[in-house]
PDB file of C-alpha atoms and ligand atoms in Angstrom:
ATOM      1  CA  UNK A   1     -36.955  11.675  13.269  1.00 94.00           C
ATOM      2  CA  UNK A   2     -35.321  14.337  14.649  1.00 95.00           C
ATOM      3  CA  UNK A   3     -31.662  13.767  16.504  1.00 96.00           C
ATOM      4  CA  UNK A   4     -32.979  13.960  20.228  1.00 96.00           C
ATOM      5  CA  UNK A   5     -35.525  10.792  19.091  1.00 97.00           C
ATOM      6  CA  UNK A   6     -32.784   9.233  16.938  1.00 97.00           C
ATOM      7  CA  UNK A   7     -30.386   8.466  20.052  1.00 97.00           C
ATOM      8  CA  UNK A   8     -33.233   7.935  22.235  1.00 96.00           C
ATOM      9  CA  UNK A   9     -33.885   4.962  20.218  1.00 96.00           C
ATOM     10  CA  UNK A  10     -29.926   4.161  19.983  1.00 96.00           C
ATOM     11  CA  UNK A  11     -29.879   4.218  23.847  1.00 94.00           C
ATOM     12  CA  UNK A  12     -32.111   1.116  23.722  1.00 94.00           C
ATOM     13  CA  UNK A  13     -30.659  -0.643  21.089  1.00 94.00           C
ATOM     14  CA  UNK A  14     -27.126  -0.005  22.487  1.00 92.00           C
ATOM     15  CA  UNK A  15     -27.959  -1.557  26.142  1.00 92.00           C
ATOM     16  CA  UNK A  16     -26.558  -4.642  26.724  1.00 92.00           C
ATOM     17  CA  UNK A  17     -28.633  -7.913  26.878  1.00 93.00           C
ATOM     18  CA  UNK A  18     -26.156 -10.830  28.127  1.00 95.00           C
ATOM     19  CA  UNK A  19     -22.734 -10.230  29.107  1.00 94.00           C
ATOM     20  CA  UNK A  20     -19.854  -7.155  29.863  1.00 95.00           C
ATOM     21  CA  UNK A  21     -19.502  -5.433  26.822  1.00 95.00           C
ATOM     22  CA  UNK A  22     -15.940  -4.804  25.416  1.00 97.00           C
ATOM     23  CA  UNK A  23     -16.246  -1.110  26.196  1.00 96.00           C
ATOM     24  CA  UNK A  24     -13.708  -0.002  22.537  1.00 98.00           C
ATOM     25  CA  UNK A  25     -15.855  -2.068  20.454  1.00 97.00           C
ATOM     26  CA  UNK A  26     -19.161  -0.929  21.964  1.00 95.00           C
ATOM     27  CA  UNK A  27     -18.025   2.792  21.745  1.00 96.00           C
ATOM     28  CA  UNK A  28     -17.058   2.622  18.157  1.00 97.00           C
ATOM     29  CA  UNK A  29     -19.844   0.603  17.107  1.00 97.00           C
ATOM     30  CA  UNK A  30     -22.233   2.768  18.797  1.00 96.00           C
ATOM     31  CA  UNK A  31     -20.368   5.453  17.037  1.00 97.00           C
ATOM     32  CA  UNK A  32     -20.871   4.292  13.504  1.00 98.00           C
ATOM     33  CA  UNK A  33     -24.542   3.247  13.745  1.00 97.00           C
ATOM     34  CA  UNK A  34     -25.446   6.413  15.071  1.00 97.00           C
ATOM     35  CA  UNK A  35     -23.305   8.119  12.263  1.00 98.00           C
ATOM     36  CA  UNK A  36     -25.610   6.122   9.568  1.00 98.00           C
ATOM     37  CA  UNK A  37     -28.809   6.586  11.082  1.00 98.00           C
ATOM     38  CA  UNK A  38     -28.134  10.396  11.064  1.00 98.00           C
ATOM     39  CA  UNK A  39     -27.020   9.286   7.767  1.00 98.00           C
ATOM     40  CA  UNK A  40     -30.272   7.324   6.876  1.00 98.00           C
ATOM     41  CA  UNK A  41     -32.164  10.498   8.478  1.00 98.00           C
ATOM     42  CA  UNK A  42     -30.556  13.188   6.546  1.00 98.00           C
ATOM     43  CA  UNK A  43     -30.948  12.275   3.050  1.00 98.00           C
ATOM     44  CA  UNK A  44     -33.694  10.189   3.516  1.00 98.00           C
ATOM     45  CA  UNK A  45     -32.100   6.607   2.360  1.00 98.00           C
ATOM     46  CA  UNK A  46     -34.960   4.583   1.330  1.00 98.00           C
ATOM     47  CA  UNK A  47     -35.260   1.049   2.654  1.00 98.00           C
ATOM     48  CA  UNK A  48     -34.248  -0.419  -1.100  1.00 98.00           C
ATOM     49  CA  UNK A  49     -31.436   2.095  -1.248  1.00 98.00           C
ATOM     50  CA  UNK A  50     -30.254   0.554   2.291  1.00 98.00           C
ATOM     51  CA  UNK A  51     -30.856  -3.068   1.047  1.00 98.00           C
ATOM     52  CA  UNK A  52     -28.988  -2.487  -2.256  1.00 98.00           C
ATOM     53  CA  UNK A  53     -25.948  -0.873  -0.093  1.00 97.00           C
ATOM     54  CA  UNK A  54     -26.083  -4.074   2.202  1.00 97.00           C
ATOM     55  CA  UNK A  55     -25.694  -6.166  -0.822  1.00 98.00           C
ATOM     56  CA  UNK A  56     -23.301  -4.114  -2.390  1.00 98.00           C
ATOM     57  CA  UNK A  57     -20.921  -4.305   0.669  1.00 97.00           C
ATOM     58  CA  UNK A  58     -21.295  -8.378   0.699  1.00 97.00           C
ATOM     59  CA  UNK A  59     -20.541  -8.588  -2.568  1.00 97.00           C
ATOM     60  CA  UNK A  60     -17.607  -6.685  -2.410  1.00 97.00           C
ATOM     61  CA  UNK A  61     -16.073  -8.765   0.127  1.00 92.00           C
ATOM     62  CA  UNK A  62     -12.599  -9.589  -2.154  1.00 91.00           C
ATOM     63  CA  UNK A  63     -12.031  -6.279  -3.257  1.00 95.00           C
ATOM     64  CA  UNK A  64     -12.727  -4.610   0.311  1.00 96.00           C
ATOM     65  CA  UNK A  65      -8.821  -3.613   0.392  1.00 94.00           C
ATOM     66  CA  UNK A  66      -9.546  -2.077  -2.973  1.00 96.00           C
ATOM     67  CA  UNK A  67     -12.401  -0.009  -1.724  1.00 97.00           C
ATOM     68  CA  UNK A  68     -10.318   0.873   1.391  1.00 97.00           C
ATOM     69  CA  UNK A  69      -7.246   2.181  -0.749  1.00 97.00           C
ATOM     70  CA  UNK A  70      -9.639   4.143  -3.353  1.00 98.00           C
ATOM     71  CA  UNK A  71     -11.995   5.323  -0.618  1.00 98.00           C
ATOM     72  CA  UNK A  72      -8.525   6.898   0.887  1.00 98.00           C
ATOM     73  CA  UNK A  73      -8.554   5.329   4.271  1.00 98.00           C
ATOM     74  CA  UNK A  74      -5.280   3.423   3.798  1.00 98.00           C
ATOM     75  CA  UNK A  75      -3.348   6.865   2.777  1.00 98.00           C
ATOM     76  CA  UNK A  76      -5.136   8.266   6.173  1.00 98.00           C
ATOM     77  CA  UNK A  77      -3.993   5.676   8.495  1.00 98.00           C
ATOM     78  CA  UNK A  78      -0.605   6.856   6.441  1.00 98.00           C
ATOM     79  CA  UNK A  79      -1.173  10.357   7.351  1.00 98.00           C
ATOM     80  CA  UNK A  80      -2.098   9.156  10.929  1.00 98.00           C
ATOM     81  CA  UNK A  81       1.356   7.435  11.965  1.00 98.00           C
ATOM     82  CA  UNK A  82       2.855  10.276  10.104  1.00 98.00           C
ATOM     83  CA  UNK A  83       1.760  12.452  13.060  1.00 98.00           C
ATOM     84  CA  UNK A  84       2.030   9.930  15.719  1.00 98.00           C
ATOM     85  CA  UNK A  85       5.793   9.854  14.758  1.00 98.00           C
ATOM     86  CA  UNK A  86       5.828  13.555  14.007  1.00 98.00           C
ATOM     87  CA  UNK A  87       4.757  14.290  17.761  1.00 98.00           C
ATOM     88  CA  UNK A  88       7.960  11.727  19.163  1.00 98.00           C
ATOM     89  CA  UNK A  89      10.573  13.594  16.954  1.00 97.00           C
ATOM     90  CA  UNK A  90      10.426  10.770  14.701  1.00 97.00           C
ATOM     91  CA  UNK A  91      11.238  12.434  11.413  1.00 95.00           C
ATOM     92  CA  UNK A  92      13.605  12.342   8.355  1.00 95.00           C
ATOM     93  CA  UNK A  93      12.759   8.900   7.640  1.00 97.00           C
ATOM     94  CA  UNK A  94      11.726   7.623   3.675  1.00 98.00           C
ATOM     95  CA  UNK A  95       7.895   8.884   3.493  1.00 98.00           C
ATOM     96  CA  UNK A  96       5.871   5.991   4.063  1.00 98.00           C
ATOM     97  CA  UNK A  97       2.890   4.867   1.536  1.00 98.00           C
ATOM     98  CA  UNK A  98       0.172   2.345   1.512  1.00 98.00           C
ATOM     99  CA  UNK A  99       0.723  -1.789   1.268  1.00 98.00           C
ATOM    100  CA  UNK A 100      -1.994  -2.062  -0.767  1.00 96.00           C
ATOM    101  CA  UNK A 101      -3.847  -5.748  -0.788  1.00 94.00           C
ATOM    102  CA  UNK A 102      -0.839  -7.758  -2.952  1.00 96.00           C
ATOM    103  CA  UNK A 103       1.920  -8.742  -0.952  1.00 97.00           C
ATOM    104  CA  UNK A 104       2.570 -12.317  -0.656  1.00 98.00           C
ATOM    105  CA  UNK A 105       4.919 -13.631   2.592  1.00 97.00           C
ATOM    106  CA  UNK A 106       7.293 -16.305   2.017  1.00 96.00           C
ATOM    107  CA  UNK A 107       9.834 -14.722  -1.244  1.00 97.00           C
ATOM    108  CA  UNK A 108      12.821 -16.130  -1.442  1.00 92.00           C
ATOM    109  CA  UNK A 109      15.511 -14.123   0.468  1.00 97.00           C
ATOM    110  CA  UNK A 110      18.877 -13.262  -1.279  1.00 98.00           C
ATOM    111  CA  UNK A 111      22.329 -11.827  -0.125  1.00 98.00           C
ATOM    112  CA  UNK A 112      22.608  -8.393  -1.535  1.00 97.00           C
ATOM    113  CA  UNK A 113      20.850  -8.671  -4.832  1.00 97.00           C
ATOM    114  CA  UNK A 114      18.014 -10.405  -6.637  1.00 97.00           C
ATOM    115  CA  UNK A 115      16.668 -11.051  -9.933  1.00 97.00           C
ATOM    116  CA  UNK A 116      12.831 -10.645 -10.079  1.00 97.00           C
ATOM    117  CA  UNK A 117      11.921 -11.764 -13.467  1.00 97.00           C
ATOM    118  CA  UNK A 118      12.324 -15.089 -14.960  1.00 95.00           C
ATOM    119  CA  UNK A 119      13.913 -13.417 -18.519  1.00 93.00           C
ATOM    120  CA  UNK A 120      10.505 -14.245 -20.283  1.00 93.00           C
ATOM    121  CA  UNK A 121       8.633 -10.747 -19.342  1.00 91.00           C
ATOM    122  CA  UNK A 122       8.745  -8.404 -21.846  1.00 93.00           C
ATOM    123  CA  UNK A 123       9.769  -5.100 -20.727  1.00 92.00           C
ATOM    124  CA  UNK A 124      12.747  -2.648 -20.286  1.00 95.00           C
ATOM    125  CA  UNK A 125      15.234  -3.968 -17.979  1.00 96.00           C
ATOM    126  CA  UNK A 126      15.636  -2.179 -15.031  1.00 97.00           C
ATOM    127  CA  UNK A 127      18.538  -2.101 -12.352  1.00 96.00           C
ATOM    128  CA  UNK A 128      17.625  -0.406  -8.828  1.00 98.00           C
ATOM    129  CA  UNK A 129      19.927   0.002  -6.134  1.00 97.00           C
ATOM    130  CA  UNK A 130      21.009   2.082  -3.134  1.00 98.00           C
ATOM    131  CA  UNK A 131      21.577   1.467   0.806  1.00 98.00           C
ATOM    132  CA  UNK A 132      19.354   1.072   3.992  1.00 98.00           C
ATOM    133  CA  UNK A 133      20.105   3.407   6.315  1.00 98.00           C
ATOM    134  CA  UNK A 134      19.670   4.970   9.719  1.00 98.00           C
ATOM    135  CA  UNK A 135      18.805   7.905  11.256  1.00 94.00           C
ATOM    136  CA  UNK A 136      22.166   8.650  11.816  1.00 94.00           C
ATOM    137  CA  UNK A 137      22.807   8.179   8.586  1.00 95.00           C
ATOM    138  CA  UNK A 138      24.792   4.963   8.759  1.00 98.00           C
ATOM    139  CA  UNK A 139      24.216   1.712   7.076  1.00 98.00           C
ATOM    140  CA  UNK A 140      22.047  -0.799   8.576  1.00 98.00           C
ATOM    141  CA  UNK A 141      23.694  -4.299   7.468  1.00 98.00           C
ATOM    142  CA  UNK A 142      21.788  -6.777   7.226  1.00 98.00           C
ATOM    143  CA  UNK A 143      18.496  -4.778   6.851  1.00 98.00           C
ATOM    144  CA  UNK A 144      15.603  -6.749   4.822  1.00 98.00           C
ATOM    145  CA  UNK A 145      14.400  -5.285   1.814  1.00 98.00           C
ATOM    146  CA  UNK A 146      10.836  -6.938   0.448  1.00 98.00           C
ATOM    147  CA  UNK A 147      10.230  -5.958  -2.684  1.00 98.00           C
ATOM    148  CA  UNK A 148       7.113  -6.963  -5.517  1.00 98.00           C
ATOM    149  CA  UNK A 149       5.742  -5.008  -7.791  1.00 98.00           C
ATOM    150  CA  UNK A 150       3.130  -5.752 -10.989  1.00 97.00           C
ATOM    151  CA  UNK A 151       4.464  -7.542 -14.713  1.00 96.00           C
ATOM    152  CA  UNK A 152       3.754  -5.527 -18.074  1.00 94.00           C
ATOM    153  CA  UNK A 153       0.176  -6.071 -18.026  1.00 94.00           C
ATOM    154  CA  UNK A 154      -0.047  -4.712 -14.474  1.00 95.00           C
ATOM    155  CA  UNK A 155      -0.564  -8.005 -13.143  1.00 96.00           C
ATOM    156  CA  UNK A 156       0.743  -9.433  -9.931  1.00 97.00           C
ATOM    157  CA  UNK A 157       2.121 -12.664  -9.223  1.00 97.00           C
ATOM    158  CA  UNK A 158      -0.080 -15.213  -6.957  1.00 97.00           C
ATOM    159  CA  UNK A 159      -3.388 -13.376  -7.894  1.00 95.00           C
ATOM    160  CA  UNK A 160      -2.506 -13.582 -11.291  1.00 96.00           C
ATOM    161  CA  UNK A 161      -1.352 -17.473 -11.761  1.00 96.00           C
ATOM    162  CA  UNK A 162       0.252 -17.001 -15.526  1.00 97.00           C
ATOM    163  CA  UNK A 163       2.570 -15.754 -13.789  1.00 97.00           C
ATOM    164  CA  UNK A 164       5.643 -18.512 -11.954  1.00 97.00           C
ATOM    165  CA  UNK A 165       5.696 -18.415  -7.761  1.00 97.00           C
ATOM    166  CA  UNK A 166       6.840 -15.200  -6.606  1.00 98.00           C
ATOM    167  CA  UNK A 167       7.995 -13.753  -9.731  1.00 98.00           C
ATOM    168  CA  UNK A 168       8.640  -9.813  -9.758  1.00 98.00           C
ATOM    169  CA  UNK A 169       8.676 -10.445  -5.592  1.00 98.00           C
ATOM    170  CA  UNK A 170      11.865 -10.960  -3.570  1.00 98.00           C
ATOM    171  CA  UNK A 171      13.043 -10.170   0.506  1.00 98.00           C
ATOM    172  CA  UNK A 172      16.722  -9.235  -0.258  1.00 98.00           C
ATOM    173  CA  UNK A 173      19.047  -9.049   2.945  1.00 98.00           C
ATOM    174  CA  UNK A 174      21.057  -5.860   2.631  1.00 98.00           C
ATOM    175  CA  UNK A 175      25.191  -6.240   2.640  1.00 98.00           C
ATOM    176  CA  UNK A 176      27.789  -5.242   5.382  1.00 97.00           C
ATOM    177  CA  UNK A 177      27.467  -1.695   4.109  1.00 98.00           C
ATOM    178  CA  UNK A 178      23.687  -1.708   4.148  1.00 98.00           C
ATOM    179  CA  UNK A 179      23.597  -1.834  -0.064  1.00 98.00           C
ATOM    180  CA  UNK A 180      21.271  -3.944  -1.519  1.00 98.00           C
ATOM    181  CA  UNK A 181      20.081  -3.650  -5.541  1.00 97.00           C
ATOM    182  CA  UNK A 182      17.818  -5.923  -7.810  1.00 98.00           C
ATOM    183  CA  UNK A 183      17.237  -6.560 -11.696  1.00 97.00           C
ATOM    184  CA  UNK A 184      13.873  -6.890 -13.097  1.00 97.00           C
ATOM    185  CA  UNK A 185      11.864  -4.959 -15.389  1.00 97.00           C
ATOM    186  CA  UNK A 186      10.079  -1.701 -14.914  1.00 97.00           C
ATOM    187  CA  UNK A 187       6.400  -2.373 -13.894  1.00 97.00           C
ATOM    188  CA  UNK A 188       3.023  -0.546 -15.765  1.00 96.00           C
ATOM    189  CA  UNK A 189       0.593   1.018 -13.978  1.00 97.00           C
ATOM    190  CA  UNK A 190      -2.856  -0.646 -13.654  1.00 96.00           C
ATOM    191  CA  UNK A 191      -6.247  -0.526 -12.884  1.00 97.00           C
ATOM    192  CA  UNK A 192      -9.012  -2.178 -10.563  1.00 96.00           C
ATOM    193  CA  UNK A 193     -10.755  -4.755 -12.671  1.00 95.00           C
ATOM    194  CA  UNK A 194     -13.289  -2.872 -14.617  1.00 96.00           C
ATOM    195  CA  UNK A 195     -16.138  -5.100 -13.857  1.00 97.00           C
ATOM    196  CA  UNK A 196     -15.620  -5.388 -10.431  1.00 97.00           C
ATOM    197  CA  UNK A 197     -17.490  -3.661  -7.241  1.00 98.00           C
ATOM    198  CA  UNK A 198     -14.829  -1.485  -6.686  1.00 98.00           C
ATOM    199  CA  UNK A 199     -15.188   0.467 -10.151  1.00 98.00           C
ATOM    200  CA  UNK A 200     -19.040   0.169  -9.742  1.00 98.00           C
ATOM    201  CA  UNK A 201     -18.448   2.427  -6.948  1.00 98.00           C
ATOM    202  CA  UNK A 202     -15.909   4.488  -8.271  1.00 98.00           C
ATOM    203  CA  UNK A 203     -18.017   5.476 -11.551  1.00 98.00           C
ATOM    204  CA  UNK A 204     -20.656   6.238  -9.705  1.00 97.00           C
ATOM    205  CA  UNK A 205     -18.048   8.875  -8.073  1.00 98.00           C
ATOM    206  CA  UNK A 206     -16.650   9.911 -10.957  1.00 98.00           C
ATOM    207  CA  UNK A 207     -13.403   8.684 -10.267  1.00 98.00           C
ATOM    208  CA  UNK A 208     -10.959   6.601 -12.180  1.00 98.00           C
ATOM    209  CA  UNK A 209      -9.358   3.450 -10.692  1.00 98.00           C
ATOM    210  CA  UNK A 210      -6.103   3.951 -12.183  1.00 98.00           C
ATOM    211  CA  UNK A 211      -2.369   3.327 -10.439  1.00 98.00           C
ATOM    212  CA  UNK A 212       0.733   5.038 -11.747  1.00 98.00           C
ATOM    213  CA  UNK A 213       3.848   2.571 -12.199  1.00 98.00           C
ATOM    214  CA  UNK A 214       4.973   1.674  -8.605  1.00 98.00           C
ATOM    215  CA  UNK A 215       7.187  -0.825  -6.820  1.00 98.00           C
ATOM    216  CA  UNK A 216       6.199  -2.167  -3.099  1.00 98.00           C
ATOM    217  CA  UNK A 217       8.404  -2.392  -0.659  1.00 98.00           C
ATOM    218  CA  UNK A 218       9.097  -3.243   2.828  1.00 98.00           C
ATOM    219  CA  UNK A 219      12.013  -2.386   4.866  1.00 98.00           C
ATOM    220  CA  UNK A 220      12.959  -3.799   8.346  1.00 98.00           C
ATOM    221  CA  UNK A 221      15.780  -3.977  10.532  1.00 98.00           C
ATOM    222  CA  UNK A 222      16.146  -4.747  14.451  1.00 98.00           C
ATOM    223  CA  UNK A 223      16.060  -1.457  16.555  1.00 97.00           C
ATOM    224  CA  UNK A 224      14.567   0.357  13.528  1.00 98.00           C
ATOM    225  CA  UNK A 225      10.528   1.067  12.737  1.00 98.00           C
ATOM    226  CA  UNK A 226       9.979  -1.087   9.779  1.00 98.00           C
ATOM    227  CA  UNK A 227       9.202   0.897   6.626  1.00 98.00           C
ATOM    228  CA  UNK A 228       6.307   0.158   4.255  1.00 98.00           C
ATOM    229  CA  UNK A 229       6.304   1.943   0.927  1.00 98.00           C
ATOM    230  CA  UNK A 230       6.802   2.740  -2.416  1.00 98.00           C
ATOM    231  CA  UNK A 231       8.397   4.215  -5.656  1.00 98.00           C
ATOM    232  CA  UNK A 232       6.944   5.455  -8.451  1.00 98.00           C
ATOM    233  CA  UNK A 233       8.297   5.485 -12.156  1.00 97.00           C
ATOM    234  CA  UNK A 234       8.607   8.902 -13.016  1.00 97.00           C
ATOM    235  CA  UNK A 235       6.631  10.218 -16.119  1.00 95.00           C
ATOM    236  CA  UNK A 236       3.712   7.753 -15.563  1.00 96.00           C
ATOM    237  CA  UNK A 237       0.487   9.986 -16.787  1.00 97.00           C
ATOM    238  CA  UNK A 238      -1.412   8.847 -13.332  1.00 98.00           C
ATOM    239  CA  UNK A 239       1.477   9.698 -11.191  1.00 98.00           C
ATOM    240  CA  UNK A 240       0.004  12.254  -9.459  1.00 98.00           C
ATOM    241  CA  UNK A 241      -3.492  11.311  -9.699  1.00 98.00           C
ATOM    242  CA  UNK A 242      -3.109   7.824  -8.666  1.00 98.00           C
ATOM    243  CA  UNK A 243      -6.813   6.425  -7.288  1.00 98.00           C
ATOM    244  CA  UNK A 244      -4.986   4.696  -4.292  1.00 98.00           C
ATOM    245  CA  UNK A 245      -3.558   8.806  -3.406  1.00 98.00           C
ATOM    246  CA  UNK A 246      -0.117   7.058  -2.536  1.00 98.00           C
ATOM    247  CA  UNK A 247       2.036   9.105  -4.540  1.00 98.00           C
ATOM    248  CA  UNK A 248       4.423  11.351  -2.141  1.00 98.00           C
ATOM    249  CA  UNK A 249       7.048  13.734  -2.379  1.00 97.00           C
ATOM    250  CA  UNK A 250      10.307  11.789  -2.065  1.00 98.00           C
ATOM    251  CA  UNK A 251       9.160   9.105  -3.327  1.00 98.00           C
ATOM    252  CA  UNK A 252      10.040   9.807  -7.071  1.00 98.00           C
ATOM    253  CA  UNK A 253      13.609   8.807  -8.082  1.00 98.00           C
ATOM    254  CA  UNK A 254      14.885   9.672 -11.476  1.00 98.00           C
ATOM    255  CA  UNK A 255      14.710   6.973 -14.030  1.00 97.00           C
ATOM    256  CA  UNK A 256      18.578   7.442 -15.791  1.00 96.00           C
ATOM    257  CA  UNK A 257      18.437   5.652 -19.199  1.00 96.00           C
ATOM    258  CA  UNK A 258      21.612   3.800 -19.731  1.00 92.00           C
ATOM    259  CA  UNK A 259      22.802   2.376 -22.720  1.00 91.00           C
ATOM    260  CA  UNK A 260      24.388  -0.198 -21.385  1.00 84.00           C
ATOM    261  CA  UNK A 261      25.981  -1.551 -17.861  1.00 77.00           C
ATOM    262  CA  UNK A 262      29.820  -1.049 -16.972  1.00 75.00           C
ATOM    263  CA  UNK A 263      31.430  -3.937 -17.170  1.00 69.00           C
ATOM    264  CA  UNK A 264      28.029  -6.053 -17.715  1.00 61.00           C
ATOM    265  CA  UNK A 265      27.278  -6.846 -14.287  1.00 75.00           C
ATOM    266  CA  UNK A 266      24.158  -8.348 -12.865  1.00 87.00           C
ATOM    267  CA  UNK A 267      23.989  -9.770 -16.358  1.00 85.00           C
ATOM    268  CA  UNK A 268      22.604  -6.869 -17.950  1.00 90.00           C
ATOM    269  CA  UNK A 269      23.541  -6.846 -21.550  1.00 86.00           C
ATOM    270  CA  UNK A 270      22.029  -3.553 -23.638  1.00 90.00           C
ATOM    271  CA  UNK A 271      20.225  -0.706 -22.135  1.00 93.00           C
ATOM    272  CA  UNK A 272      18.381  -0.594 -19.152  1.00 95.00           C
ATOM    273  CA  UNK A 273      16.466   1.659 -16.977  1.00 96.00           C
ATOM    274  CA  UNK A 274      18.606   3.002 -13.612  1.00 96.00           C
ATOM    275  CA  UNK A 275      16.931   3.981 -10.320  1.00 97.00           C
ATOM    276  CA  UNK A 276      19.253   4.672  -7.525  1.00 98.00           C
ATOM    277  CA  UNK A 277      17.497   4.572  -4.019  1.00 98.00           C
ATOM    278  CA  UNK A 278      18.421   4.786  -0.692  1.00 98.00           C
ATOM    279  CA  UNK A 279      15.750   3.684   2.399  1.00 98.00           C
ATOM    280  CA  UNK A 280      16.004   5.953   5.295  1.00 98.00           C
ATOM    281  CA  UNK A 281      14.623   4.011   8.481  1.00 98.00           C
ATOM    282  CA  UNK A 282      13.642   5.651  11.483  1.00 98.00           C
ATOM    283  CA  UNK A 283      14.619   3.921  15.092  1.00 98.00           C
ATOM    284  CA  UNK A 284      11.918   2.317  16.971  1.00 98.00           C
ATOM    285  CA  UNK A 285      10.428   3.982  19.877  1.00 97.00           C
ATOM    286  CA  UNK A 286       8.488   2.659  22.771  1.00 96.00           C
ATOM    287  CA  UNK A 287       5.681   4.914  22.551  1.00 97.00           C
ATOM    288  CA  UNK A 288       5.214   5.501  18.915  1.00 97.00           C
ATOM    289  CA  UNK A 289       1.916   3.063  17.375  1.00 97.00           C
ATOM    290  CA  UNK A 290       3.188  -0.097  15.942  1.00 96.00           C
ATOM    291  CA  UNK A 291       4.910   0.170  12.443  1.00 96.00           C
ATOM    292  CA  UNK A 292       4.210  -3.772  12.003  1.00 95.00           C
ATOM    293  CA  UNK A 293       0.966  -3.357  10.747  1.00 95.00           C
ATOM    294  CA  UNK A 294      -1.466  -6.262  11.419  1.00 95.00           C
ATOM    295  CA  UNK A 295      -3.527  -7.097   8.331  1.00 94.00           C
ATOM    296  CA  UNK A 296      -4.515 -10.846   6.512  1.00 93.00           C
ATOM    297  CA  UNK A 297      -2.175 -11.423   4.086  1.00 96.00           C
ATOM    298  CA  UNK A 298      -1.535 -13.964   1.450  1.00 93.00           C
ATOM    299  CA  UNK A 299       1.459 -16.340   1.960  1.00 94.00           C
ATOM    300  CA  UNK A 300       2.860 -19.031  -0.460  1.00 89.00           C
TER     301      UNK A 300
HETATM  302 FE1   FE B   1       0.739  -2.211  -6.460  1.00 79.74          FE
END
C-alpha cells in the first residue's frame, strides 16, 4: 500500500465509535500505529514476524524497564528535562542519570550517616561522603539522600531475596551543614539476566547488556528539584559503554585507596575505598516539567 491508502485506512480505524475521545491519547496513539504500519509497509513485516513481535512484547512484560533503559529511552527522557531546564536557566546542578527499575521505597532513614551492609558481604569497604547543596552553593540541611546500589554479585536487594530487607539501600537525612556520608562496600557491575527477553533482543542487536559499577541515588529537599542519579566506580571496563548509556561527565569521582581511616571512625578498621561527593541541587521552578518522576515502584 502506498502512504496516501495507508492513512486512508487509518482515518477509519481512528474515528471514534462511542464516546469523546481523550484528544492526547488519541493523537499519540494515532501517531504510533501509523508509525508501524509505515513500518509494517516498508520492510514488508510478514504476519508471523508481527505475531512473534506481539508475543515477544507480552512476554517481556517484567523486564519492560530493562528494554526501556537498553533501548535508550530512559537516558532520552534524561536528555529531555536536561533541555527543559536548560531553556529556564536551570543549570549547574549534579548531571542527572536514569532510576533504572530497582529502587525499593520504604529504607530506613538515618541522621547523617548509614551503614548499608550487614558486615557479611564480601567486598572492599568503601566510605562515601560529601554535602547537598544549593545553587547558591550553600548547604541544604536536612536534604534526603536515597541511596541503593547492587552486592558483589551485582545483585540487588528485594529482587534478589538472599539478600536481608533493604540491605545496600538507605534514605539518609543530611546534617545542619548539609553533609551526609555512608559505609558499605563498593558494588560490581552487572548484567541483564542472560536468558531473559531483554538479552534476546539485545543479541539480536549486537549489543551487550552489561552495567559498569554504579550507585543510585536520589536527592530531595523542599524548594529544590529533586535529583535522580548516579556514580560510577571509576576504572570499571563498561564504564563508558554501559548498555543502560547512563554514564555522564561529572558523574565519575575518584576512588582514593586508603590504608586505613583516621582515628577509625564509622568503624572502619583496615583499608577502604574513599569517594568524596558533593550533590548539587537545582531550585524548583514553576514552569520547569516535574522532577518527581511518576513510575510503579516496588515498596517494602
Ligand atoms: Fe543499578
Amino acid at each position: 500500500m502506498n502512504r496516501e491508502a495507508i492513512d486512508a485506512l487509518l482515518d477509519k480505524l481512528s474515528a471514534p465509535s462511542a464516546g469523546q475521545p481523550d484528544p492526547r491519547t488519541q493523537a499519540i496513539v494515532g501517531r504510533i500505529v501509523r508509525d508501524l504500519f509505515y513500518t509494517i509497509e516498508d520492510f514488508d513485516v510478514t504476519p508471523s514476524e508481527f505475531w512473534s513481535a506481539l508475543n515477544y512484547v507480552a512476554e517481556a512484560g517484567p523486564e519492560m524497564g530493562l528494554i526501556a533503559a537498553g533501548l535508550g529511552f530512559e537516558h532520552f527522557l534524561d536528555v529531555r528535562l536536561d533541555e527543559a531546564e536548560a531553556k529556564l536557566g536551570l543549570e549547574g546542578g549534579t548531571p542527572r542519570t536514569i532510576e533504572g527499575p530497582l529502587y525499593v521505597a520504604g529504607a530506613p532513614e538515618a541522621d547523617g550517616h548509614a551503614r548499608l551492609d550487614n558486615g557479611e558481604s564480601p567486598g572492599e569497604t568503601l566510605l562515601m561522603q560529601g554535602r547537598v547543596l544549593g545553587d547558591d552553593g550553600q548547604p541544604v540541611p536536612g536534604a534526603l539522600v536515597e541511596v541503593w546500589h547492587a552486592n558483589h554479585l551485582g545483585n540487588y536487594s528485594y529482587f534478589d531475596s538472599t539478600q536481608p530487607p533493604f540491605h545496600l539501600r538507605a534514605s539518609i537525612r543530611a546534617d545542619a551543614d548539609g553533609r551526609y556520608s555512608f559505609r558499605s562496600v563498593v558494588p560490581v557491575g552487572y548484567s541483564v539476566p542472560p536468558a531473559g527477553k531483554t538479552q534476546q533482543l539485545l543479541d539480536r542487536l549486537g549489543r551487550h547488556g552489561h552495567r559498569p559499577a554504579h550507585i543510585h541515588f536520589f536527592v530531595s529537599a523542599p524548594g529544590h528539584r529533586k535529583l535522580t542519579t548516579q556514580i560510577n566506580i571509576d576504572g570499571d571496563p563498561y564504564l563508558w559503554d554501559d548498555f543502560a548509556f547512563a554514564t555522564r561527565e561529572g558523574l565519575v569521582p575518584d576512588v582514593k585507596r586508603q590504608p586505613q581511616h583516621n582515628g577509625n571512625a564509622f568503624g572502619i578498621d583496615g583499608a577502604f575505598a574513599q569517594i568524596e561527593f558533593d550533590f548539587h541541587l537545582l531550585p524548583e521552578h514553576a514552569s520547569a516539567p516535574a522532577a518527581e518522576i511518576e513510575r510503579l515502584r516496588a515498596a517494602a
